[in-house]
């Protein structure tokens, strides 16, 4: 992820240098043409263009330093006030990467143009011959675009520092993951047969990291080639250590034993969990923000209610999705890959357990929690209501324990989607 985040600014930096070479060559051709280079109106652009180019380079480097400082401060404040997991939002932000690419490209462009202009002037021996007309024009264009990009960057950065913007972004990312799992579940029925016997386990040797995803179609093709079935022994989001069981192969094939990299190369790991295929990670981040809002040092029940709003959206989207193990079949309809996904109970526990343990004597939170559980119990199929009902009973016990006064207890237990107004 960090390498990909640095790719766009690096490309912008290199593009600025290449475009500087191109515009300087064009200016040299124009200055050498008698019909254009000797024109007094064309020569009148010589000094203004040079002044523009010389005045942009050094201040642009200082400007980039200010932007980086602003980014670091924003990341630090967001990590402290929300959760360290939101740092990746800044790293993945298209606005941030595009703005940095434009700033670096503008700086390197003026640097290249200035250097090549001096070389051309020294080579010709006359400074009044070369006119950086096009270079000066594009310098002004890049500076104008940089100012507009800076305005957009500041607005975007301030938005990412707001609680509602961050939790909305996390909610949308999680809903995309839910739709991905739902699409897989529609295409492949959940695995209900016996677990395949792990006659051979492919181990993740010397590559620790978090399982962030895998190429399903490629693994199905490999399994069909060796006429075997693969069963993932780890779930997306699990941290794998060298030698930990990763894939069970059944039946064991000699080629699969001798060449385990055939399967291992299609599994992606990283230093932290990703949001593309990991529904639980989206809920985990929302819960982390809610727990920080409920902590004694912050004590912000309104923020916790806002987090519960988004948790309910995610759980509502998950309520009718077939969870559990998913089968992936080849073209002949043979099961080649069995994928592990979280169950409905796992997702409800993740979204509710810690929030219930830390909500304390906050009637605003308990009322919102009661509305969440009431709505889920109505929407959930009969076979999925038991876990929701259990949390509703636990919430009632929590209210009885925290509120001794009967009137306050009745008030705190009343379901309210706004908490308290």
GROMACS .gro file of C-alpha atoms in nm:
model
  421
    1UNK     CA    1   0.000   0.000   0.000
    2UNK     CA    2   0.269   0.263   0.080
    3UNK     CA    3   0.450   0.186  -0.247
    4UNK     CA    4   0.129   0.233  -0.444
    5UNK     CA    5   0.058   0.557  -0.259
    6UNK     CA    6   0.394   0.697  -0.362
    7UNK     CA    7   0.352   0.592  -0.725
    8UNK     CA    8   0.122   0.877  -0.830
    9UNK     CA    9   0.340   1.160  -0.683
   10UNK     CA   10   0.646   0.997  -0.837
   11UNK     CA   11   0.480   0.982  -1.178
   12UNK     CA   12   0.379   1.347  -1.144
   13UNK     CA   13   0.737   1.439  -1.058
   14UNK     CA   14   0.876   1.254  -1.361
   15UNK     CA   15   0.602   1.388  -1.590
   16UNK     CA   16   0.697   1.741  -1.493
   17UNK     CA   17   1.057   1.680  -1.595
   18UNK     CA   18   0.963   1.518  -1.926
   19UNK     CA   19   0.721   1.798  -2.011
   20UNK     CA   20   0.990   2.053  -1.925
   21UNK     CA   21   1.221   1.892  -2.182
   22UNK     CA   22   0.945   1.892  -2.444
   23UNK     CA   23   0.846   2.258  -2.398
   24UNK     CA   24   1.208   2.371  -2.395
   25UNK     CA   25   1.275   2.189  -2.723
   26UNK     CA   26   0.967   2.351  -2.876
   27UNK     CA   27   1.079   2.694  -2.754
   28UNK     CA   28   1.422   2.633  -2.906
   29UNK     CA   29   1.264   2.547  -3.240
   30UNK     CA   30   1.044   2.856  -3.229
   31UNK     CA   31   1.336   3.081  -3.135
   32UNK     CA   32   1.546   2.940  -3.420
   33UNK     CA   33   1.280   3.002  -3.685
   34UNK     CA   34   1.356   3.338  -3.855
   35UNK     CA   35   0.991   3.421  -3.913
   36UNK     CA   36   0.911   3.379  -3.542
   37UNK     CA   37   1.231   3.427  -3.344
   38UNK     CA   38   1.309   3.768  -3.499
   39UNK     CA   39   0.956   3.897  -3.444
   40UNK     CA   40   0.967   4.185  -3.188
   41UNK     CA   41   0.635   4.079  -3.040
   42UNK     CA   42   0.773   3.730  -2.982
   43UNK     CA   43   1.094   3.867  -2.829
   44UNK     CA   44   0.885   4.081  -2.592
   45UNK     CA   45   0.791   3.761  -2.403
   46UNK     CA   46   1.158   3.685  -2.323
   47UNK     CA   47   1.201   3.873  -1.996
   48UNK     CA   48   0.850   3.810  -1.852
   49UNK     CA   49   0.877   3.436  -1.922
   50UNK     CA   50   1.218   3.416  -1.758
   51UNK     CA   51   1.093   3.609  -1.457
   52UNK     CA   52   0.797   3.375  -1.415
   53UNK     CA   53   1.011   3.062  -1.439
   54UNK     CA   54   1.277   3.193  -1.198
   55UNK     CA   55   1.019   3.308  -0.940
   56UNK     CA   56   0.831   2.976  -0.919
   57UNK     CA   57   1.099   2.713  -0.854
   58UNK     CA   58   1.237   2.789  -0.502
   59UNK     CA   59   0.902   2.902  -0.351
   60UNK     CA   60   0.741   2.586  -0.487
   61UNK     CA   61   0.979   2.372  -0.285
   62UNK     CA   62   0.886   2.566   0.030
   63UNK     CA   63   0.520   2.528  -0.059
   64UNK     CA   64   0.561   2.150  -0.087
   65UNK     CA   65   0.717   2.146   0.258
   66UNK     CA   66   0.415   2.330   0.399
   67UNK     CA   67   0.181   2.080   0.235
   68UNK     CA   68   0.369   1.785   0.380
   69UNK     CA   69   0.364   1.947   0.725
   70UNK     CA   70  -0.010   2.002   0.698
   71UNK     CA   71  -0.057   1.639   0.597
   72UNK     CA   72   0.145   1.509   0.891
   73UNK     CA   73  -0.047   1.726   1.139
   74UNK     CA   74  -0.382   1.616   0.994
   75UNK     CA   75  -0.281   1.248   1.006
   76UNK     CA   76  -0.163   1.280   1.366
   77UNK     CA   77  -0.481   1.454   1.481
   78UNK     CA   78  -0.704   1.202   1.301
   79UNK     CA   79  -0.511   0.910   1.449
   80UNK     CA   80  -0.536   1.051   1.801
   81UNK     CA   81  -0.900   1.160   1.786
   82UNK     CA   82  -1.040   0.867   1.587
   83UNK     CA   83  -0.825   0.557   1.537
   84UNK     CA   84  -0.477   0.487   1.393
   85UNK     CA   85  -0.645   0.277   1.124
   86UNK     CA   86  -0.771   0.593   0.951
   87UNK     CA   87  -0.416   0.685   0.848
   88UNK     CA   88  -0.464   0.464   0.542
   89UNK     CA   89  -0.748   0.693   0.430
   90UNK     CA   90  -0.496   0.974   0.384
   91UNK     CA   91  -0.257   0.740   0.205
   92UNK     CA   92  -0.528   0.615  -0.031
   93UNK     CA   93  -0.688   0.953  -0.094
   94UNK     CA   94  -0.691   1.038  -0.464
   95UNK     CA   95  -0.711   1.409  -0.390
   96UNK     CA   96  -0.400   1.398  -0.171
   97UNK     CA   97  -0.198   1.193  -0.420
   98UNK     CA   98  -0.307   1.404  -0.718
   99UNK     CA   99  -0.228   1.730  -0.540
  100UNK     CA  100   0.118   1.610  -0.434
  101UNK     CA  101   0.183   1.487  -0.788
  102UNK     CA  102   0.090   1.827  -0.929
  103UNK     CA  103   0.304   2.016  -0.675
  104UNK     CA  104   0.609   1.798  -0.734
  105UNK     CA  105   0.558   1.807  -1.110
  106UNK     CA  106   0.540   2.187  -1.109
  107UNK     CA  107   0.859   2.215  -0.905
  108UNK     CA  108   1.055   1.971  -1.121
  109UNK     CA  109   0.916   2.129  -1.439
  110UNK     CA  110   1.047   2.475  -1.351
  111UNK     CA  111   1.379   2.325  -1.241
  112UNK     CA  112   1.427   2.141  -1.572
  113UNK     CA  113   1.313   2.435  -1.781
  114UNK     CA  114   1.549   2.673  -1.602
  115UNK     CA  115   1.844   2.436  -1.637
  116UNK     CA  116   1.784   2.367  -2.007
  117UNK     CA  117   1.726   2.735  -2.080
  118UNK     CA  118   2.064   2.824  -1.934
  119UNK     CA  119   2.229   2.548  -2.135
  120UNK     CA  120   2.071   2.673  -2.458
  121UNK     CA  121   2.173   3.033  -2.386
  122UNK     CA  122   2.531   2.935  -2.299
  123UNK     CA  123   2.554   2.715  -2.607
  124UNK     CA  124   2.443   2.995  -2.837
  125UNK     CA  125   2.639   3.262  -2.657
  126UNK     CA  126   2.355   3.511  -2.680
  127UNK     CA  127   2.089   3.546  -2.414
  128UNK     CA  128   1.860   3.755  -2.632
  129UNK     CA  129   1.804   3.476  -2.885
  130UNK     CA  130   1.623   3.208  -2.682
  131UNK     CA  131   1.268   3.295  -2.570
  132UNK     CA  132   1.105   3.047  -2.325
  133UNK     CA  133   0.758   3.145  -2.444
  134UNK     CA  134   0.586   2.808  -2.414
  135UNK     CA  135   0.776   2.719  -2.097
  136UNK     CA  136   0.668   3.039  -1.927
  137UNK     CA  137   0.308   2.986  -2.035
  138UNK     CA  138   0.294   2.633  -1.896
  139UNK     CA  139   0.463   2.749  -1.576
  140UNK     CA  140   0.175   2.991  -1.517
  141UNK     CA  141  -0.075   2.717  -1.604
  142UNK     CA  142   0.085   2.473  -1.358
  143UNK     CA  143   0.101   2.734  -1.083
  144UNK     CA  144  -0.268   2.816  -1.135
  145UNK     CA  145  -0.360   2.447  -1.125
  146UNK     CA  146  -0.146   2.404  -0.811
  147UNK     CA  147  -0.332   2.683  -0.632
  148UNK     CA  148  -0.667   2.529  -0.722
  149UNK     CA  149  -0.540   2.185  -0.618
  150UNK     CA  150  -0.420   2.326  -0.288
  151UNK     CA  151  -0.767   2.467  -0.216
  152UNK     CA  152  -0.923   2.128  -0.295
  153UNK     CA  153  -0.655   1.953  -0.090
  154UNK     CA  154  -0.714   2.168   0.218
  155UNK     CA  155  -1.090   2.118   0.196
  156UNK     CA  156  -1.046   1.742   0.151
  157UNK     CA  157  -0.801   1.718   0.441
  158UNK     CA  158  -1.031   1.908   0.674
  159UNK     CA  159  -1.317   1.677   0.573
  160UNK     CA  160  -1.108   1.370   0.658
  161UNK     CA  161  -1.049   1.514   1.003
  162UNK     CA  162  -1.425   1.524   1.071
  163UNK     CA  163  -1.584   1.228   1.243
  164UNK     CA  164  -1.891   1.205   1.020
  165UNK     CA  165  -1.685   1.210   0.700
  166UNK     CA  166  -1.456   0.933   0.822
  167UNK     CA  167  -1.727   0.701   0.948
  168UNK     CA  168  -1.933   0.759   0.632
  169UNK     CA  169  -1.630   0.667   0.423
  170UNK     CA  170  -1.570   0.355   0.632
  171UNK     CA  171  -1.937   0.263   0.601
  172UNK     CA  172  -1.930   0.295   0.221
  173UNK     CA  173  -1.614   0.086   0.198
  174UNK     CA  174  -1.769  -0.185   0.415
  175UNK     CA  175  -2.088  -0.188   0.209
  176UNK     CA  176  -1.878  -0.247  -0.103
  177UNK     CA  177  -1.719  -0.545   0.069
  178UNK     CA  178  -2.064  -0.674   0.163
  179UNK     CA  179  -2.178  -0.649  -0.199
  180UNK     CA  180  -1.867  -0.838  -0.308
  181UNK     CA  181  -1.942  -1.122  -0.068
  182UNK     CA  182  -2.308  -1.115  -0.169
  183UNK     CA  183  -2.209  -1.153  -0.534
  184UNK     CA  184  -1.993  -1.453  -0.450
  185UNK     CA  185  -2.269  -1.606  -0.243
  186UNK     CA  186  -2.514  -1.575  -0.529
  187UNK     CA  187  -2.274  -1.738  -0.772
  188UNK     CA  188  -2.165  -2.016  -0.536
  189UNK     CA  189  -2.377  -2.194  -0.280
  190UNK     CA  190  -2.242  -2.206   0.076
  191UNK     CA  191  -2.038  -2.518   0.151
  192UNK     CA  192  -2.248  -2.763   0.353
  193UNK     CA  193  -2.057  -3.086   0.299
  194UNK     CA  194  -1.784  -3.247   0.502
  195UNK     CA  195  -1.463  -3.053   0.540
  196UNK     CA  196  -1.201  -3.179   0.298
  197UNK     CA  197  -0.933  -3.388   0.463
  198UNK     CA  198  -0.609  -3.194   0.487
  199UNK     CA  199  -0.380  -3.464   0.351
  200UNK     CA  200  -0.136  -3.190   0.271
  201UNK     CA  201  -0.116  -2.837   0.408
  202UNK     CA  202   0.050  -2.562   0.213
  203UNK     CA  203   0.241  -2.346   0.459
  204UNK     CA  204   0.320  -1.978   0.437
  205UNK     CA  205   0.694  -2.017   0.476
  206UNK     CA  206   0.905  -1.711   0.568
  207UNK     CA  207   0.630  -1.464   0.476
  208UNK     CA  208   0.449  -1.324   0.778
  209UNK     CA  209   0.165  -1.083   0.720
  210UNK     CA  210  -0.208  -1.025   0.715
  211UNK     CA  211  -0.416  -1.219   0.464
  212UNK     CA  212  -0.575  -0.937   0.265
  213UNK     CA  213  -0.716  -1.137  -0.028
  214UNK     CA  214  -0.654  -1.396  -0.295
  215UNK     CA  215  -0.718  -1.450  -0.664
  216UNK     CA  216  -1.014  -1.685  -0.664
  217UNK     CA  217  -1.030  -1.761  -1.037
  218UNK     CA  218  -0.658  -1.833  -1.056
  219UNK     CA  219  -0.673  -2.071  -0.761
  220UNK     CA  220  -0.973  -2.250  -0.915
  221UNK     CA  221  -0.777  -2.291  -1.239
  222UNK     CA  222  -0.475  -2.430  -1.055
  223UNK     CA  223  -0.692  -2.673  -0.858
  224UNK     CA  224  -0.862  -2.791  -1.179
  225UNK     CA  225  -0.525  -2.839  -1.345
  226UNK     CA  226  -0.409  -3.072  -1.067
  227UNK     CA  227  -0.757  -3.224  -1.017
  228UNK     CA  228  -0.776  -3.140  -0.647
  229UNK     CA  229  -0.979  -2.929  -0.406
  230UNK     CA  230  -0.839  -2.637  -0.209
  231UNK     CA  231  -0.972  -2.524   0.127
  232UNK     CA  232  -0.849  -2.203   0.284
  233UNK     CA  233  -0.755  -2.259   0.646
  234UNK     CA  234  -0.729  -1.886   0.721
  235UNK     CA  235  -0.987  -1.610   0.691
  236UNK     CA  236  -0.932  -1.272   0.530
  237UNK     CA  237  -0.785  -1.048   0.800
  238UNK     CA  238  -0.598  -1.327   0.984
  239UNK     CA  239  -0.234  -1.262   1.065
  240UNK     CA  240  -0.017  -1.543   0.932
  241UNK     CA  241   0.321  -1.639   1.074
  242UNK     CA  242   0.579  -1.848   0.888
  243UNK     CA  243   0.472  -2.210   0.895
  244UNK     CA  244   0.108  -2.144   0.983
  245UNK     CA  245  -0.150  -2.358   0.796
  246UNK     CA  246  -0.284  -2.171   0.496
  247UNK     CA  247  -0.438  -2.403   0.235
  248UNK     CA  248  -0.544  -2.766   0.262
  249UNK     CA  249  -0.516  -2.970  -0.058
  250UNK     CA  250  -0.735  -3.279  -0.109
  251UNK     CA  251  -0.652  -3.521  -0.246
  252UNK     CA  252  -0.278  -3.469  -0.227
  253UNK     CA  253  -0.120  -3.450  -0.568
  254UNK     CA  254   0.249  -3.511  -0.627
  255UNK     CA  255   0.282  -3.187  -0.825
  256UNK     CA  256   0.104  -2.992  -0.552
  257UNK     CA  257   0.341  -3.134  -0.291
  258UNK     CA  258   0.652  -3.058  -0.490
  259UNK     CA  259   0.538  -2.716  -0.610
  260UNK     CA  260   0.328  -2.548  -0.338
  261UNK     CA  261   0.408  -2.205  -0.483
  262UNK     CA  262   0.155  -2.285  -0.755
  263UNK     CA  263  -0.115  -2.212  -0.497
  264UNK     CA  264   0.069  -1.979  -0.263
  265UNK     CA  265   0.145  -1.717  -0.526
  266UNK     CA  266  -0.225  -1.635  -0.569
  267UNK     CA  267  -0.264  -1.536  -0.202
  268UNK     CA  268  -0.198  -1.173  -0.112
  269UNK     CA  269  -0.062  -1.063   0.223
  270UNK     CA  270   0.026  -0.723   0.365
  271UNK     CA  271   0.132  -0.543   0.678
  272UNK     CA  272  -0.224  -0.442   0.770
  273UNK     CA  273  -0.580  -0.541   0.696
  274UNK     CA  274  -0.750  -0.403   0.386
  275UNK     CA  275  -1.109  -0.300   0.328
  276UNK     CA  276  -1.170  -0.450  -0.016
  277UNK     CA  277  -1.256  -0.809   0.082
  278UNK     CA  278  -1.268  -0.782   0.461
  279UNK     CA  279  -1.617  -0.694   0.586
  280UNK     CA  280  -1.514  -0.749   0.946
  281UNK     CA  281  -1.237  -0.491   0.916
  282UNK     CA  282  -1.487  -0.218   0.828
  283UNK     CA  283  -1.690  -0.298   1.137
  284UNK     CA  284  -1.371  -0.320   1.340
  285UNK     CA  285  -1.276   0.037   1.248
  286UNK     CA  286  -1.623   0.173   1.325
  287UNK     CA  287  -1.623  -0.001   1.663
  288UNK     CA  288  -1.276   0.135   1.742
  289UNK     CA  289  -1.397   0.490   1.682
  290UNK     CA  290  -1.705   0.425   1.893
  291UNK     CA  291  -1.498   0.284   2.179
  292UNK     CA  292  -1.275   0.588   2.177
  293UNK     CA  293  -1.583   0.812   2.193
  294UNK     CA  294  -1.711   0.612   2.493
  295UNK     CA  295  -1.378   0.615   2.676
  296UNK     CA  296  -1.347   0.812   2.996
  297UNK     CA  297  -1.090   1.050   2.846
  298UNK     CA  298  -1.319   1.152   2.558
  299UNK     CA  299  -1.674   1.086   2.692
  300UNK     CA  300  -1.857   1.177   2.371
  301UNK     CA  301  -2.181   0.976   2.358
  302UNK     CA  302  -2.310   1.173   2.059
  303UNK     CA  303  -2.020   1.047   1.849
  304UNK     CA  304  -2.088   0.695   1.974
  305UNK     CA  305  -2.450   0.731   1.857
  306UNK     CA  306  -2.328   0.839   1.513
  307UNK     CA  307  -2.106   0.531   1.498
  308UNK     CA  308  -2.402   0.310   1.594
  309UNK     CA  309  -2.595   0.463   1.304
  310UNK     CA  310  -2.332   0.338   1.060
  311UNK     CA  311  -2.298   0.001   1.231
  312UNK     CA  312  -2.671  -0.051   1.188
  313UNK     CA  313  -2.643   0.031   0.817
  314UNK     CA  314  -2.371  -0.232   0.772
  315UNK     CA  315  -2.550  -0.499   0.976
  316UNK     CA  316  -2.875  -0.431   0.794
  317UNK     CA  317  -2.696  -0.484   0.462
  318UNK     CA  318  -2.552  -0.811   0.599
  319UNK     CA  319  -2.874  -0.946   0.744
  320UNK     CA  320  -2.979  -1.150   0.438
  321UNK     CA  321  -2.639  -1.224   0.286
  322UNK     CA  322  -2.548  -1.596   0.295
  323UNK     CA  323  -2.243  -1.603   0.522
  324UNK     CA  324  -2.019  -1.891   0.614
  325UNK     CA  325  -1.809  -2.106   0.382
  326UNK     CA  326  -1.842  -2.039   0.008
  327UNK     CA  327  -1.775  -2.285  -0.271
  328UNK     CA  328  -1.603  -2.186  -0.595
  329UNK     CA  329  -1.654  -2.422  -0.888
  330UNK     CA  330  -1.477  -2.472  -1.217
  331UNK     CA  331  -1.649  -2.476  -1.556
  332UNK     CA  332  -1.747  -2.839  -1.510
  333UNK     CA  333  -1.927  -2.755  -1.185
  334UNK     CA  334  -1.672  -2.931  -0.962
  335UNK     CA  335  -1.594  -2.763  -0.630
  336UNK     CA  336  -1.231  -2.651  -0.648
  337UNK     CA  337  -1.201  -2.388  -0.375
  338UNK     CA  338  -1.374  -2.348  -0.038
  339UNK     CA  339  -1.343  -2.000   0.112
  340UNK     CA  340  -1.403  -1.911   0.476
  341UNK     CA  341  -1.607  -1.600   0.553
  342UNK     CA  342  -1.743  -1.469   0.885
  343UNK     CA  343  -2.083  -1.588   1.002
  344UNK     CA  344  -2.380  -1.364   1.080
  345UNK     CA  345  -2.326  -1.420   1.451
  346UNK     CA  346  -1.960  -1.315   1.415
  347UNK     CA  347  -2.058  -0.984   1.255
  348UNK     CA  348  -2.325  -0.906   1.515
  349UNK     CA  349  -2.082  -0.986   1.796
  350UNK     CA  350  -1.817  -0.765   1.639
  351UNK     CA  351  -2.055  -0.474   1.597
  352UNK     CA  352  -2.229  -0.497   1.936
  353UNK     CA  353  -2.018  -0.672   2.200
  354UNK     CA  354  -1.760  -0.407   2.285
  355UNK     CA  355  -1.998  -0.118   2.231
  356UNK     CA  356  -2.235  -0.274   2.486
  357UNK     CA  357  -1.955  -0.338   2.735
  358UNK     CA  358  -1.837   0.024   2.726
  359UNK     CA  359  -2.157   0.222   2.681
  360UNK     CA  360  -2.184   0.271   3.061
  361UNK     CA  361  -2.453   0.492   3.213
  362UNK     CA  362  -2.513   0.688   2.893
  363UNK     CA  363  -2.888   0.691   2.819
  364UNK     CA  364  -2.828   0.843   2.477
  365UNK     CA  365  -2.624   0.539   2.376
  366UNK     CA  366  -2.851   0.278   2.535
  367UNK     CA  367  -3.159   0.425   2.366
  368UNK     CA  368  -2.984   0.422   2.026
  369UNK     CA  369  -2.859   0.069   2.094
  370UNK     CA  370  -3.211  -0.045   2.177
  371UNK     CA  371  -3.342   0.098   1.848
  372UNK     CA  372  -3.062  -0.075   1.656
  373UNK     CA  373  -3.140  -0.416   1.808
  374UNK     CA  374  -3.515  -0.370   1.766
  375UNK     CA  375  -3.480  -0.293   1.395
  376UNK     CA  376  -3.237  -0.580   1.337
  377UNK     CA  377  -3.466  -0.826   1.511
  378UNK     CA  378  -3.752  -0.720   1.283
  379UNK     CA  379  -3.546  -0.743   0.963
  380UNK     CA  380  -3.350  -1.061   1.039
  381UNK     CA  381  -3.479  -1.400   0.922
  382UNK     CA  382  -3.604  -1.628   1.201
  383UNK     CA  383  -3.281  -1.832   1.208
  384UNK     CA  384  -3.076  -1.514   1.264
  385UNK     CA  385  -3.278  -1.348   1.536
  386UNK     CA  386  -3.140  -1.547   1.827
  387UNK     CA  387  -2.809  -1.358   1.852
  388UNK     CA  388  -2.990  -1.023   1.820
  389UNK     CA  389  -3.240  -1.124   2.084
  390UNK     CA  390  -2.955  -1.221   2.315
  391UNK     CA  391  -2.799  -0.876   2.286
  392UNK     CA  392  -3.135  -0.710   2.343
  393UNK     CA  393  -3.171  -0.903   2.669
  394UNK     CA  394  -2.816  -0.814   2.769
  395UNK     CA  395  -2.887  -0.448   2.697
  396UNK     CA  396  -3.192  -0.464   2.925
  397UNK     CA  397  -2.977  -0.618   3.200
  398UNK     CA  398  -2.717  -0.345   3.148
  399UNK     CA  399  -2.980  -0.073   3.184
  400UNK     CA  400  -3.115  -0.231   3.503
  401UNK     CA  401  -2.765  -0.248   3.645
  402UNK     CA  402  -2.658   0.107   3.553
  403UNK     CA  403  -2.982   0.292   3.632
  404UNK     CA  404  -3.130   0.229   3.975
  405UNK     CA  405  -3.405   0.488   3.952
  406UNK     CA  406  -3.716   0.334   3.786
  407UNK     CA  407  -3.798   0.644   3.582
  408UNK     CA  408  -3.443   0.682   3.452
  409UNK     CA  409  -3.429   0.309   3.380
  410UNK     CA  410  -3.748   0.331   3.176
  411UNK     CA  411  -3.614   0.636   2.993
  412UNK     CA  412  -3.277   0.471   2.916
  413UNK     CA  413  -3.440   0.152   2.785
  414UNK     CA  414  -3.674   0.328   2.541
  415UNK     CA  415  -3.564   0.271   2.177
  416UNK     CA  416  -3.479   0.598   2.000
  417UNK     CA  417  -3.294   0.625   1.668
  418UNK     CA  418  -3.163   0.969   1.769
  419UNK     CA  419  -3.059   0.867   2.118
  420UNK     CA  420  -3.188   1.176   2.293
  421UNK     CA  421  -3.300   1.417   2.024
   0.00000   0.00000   0.00000
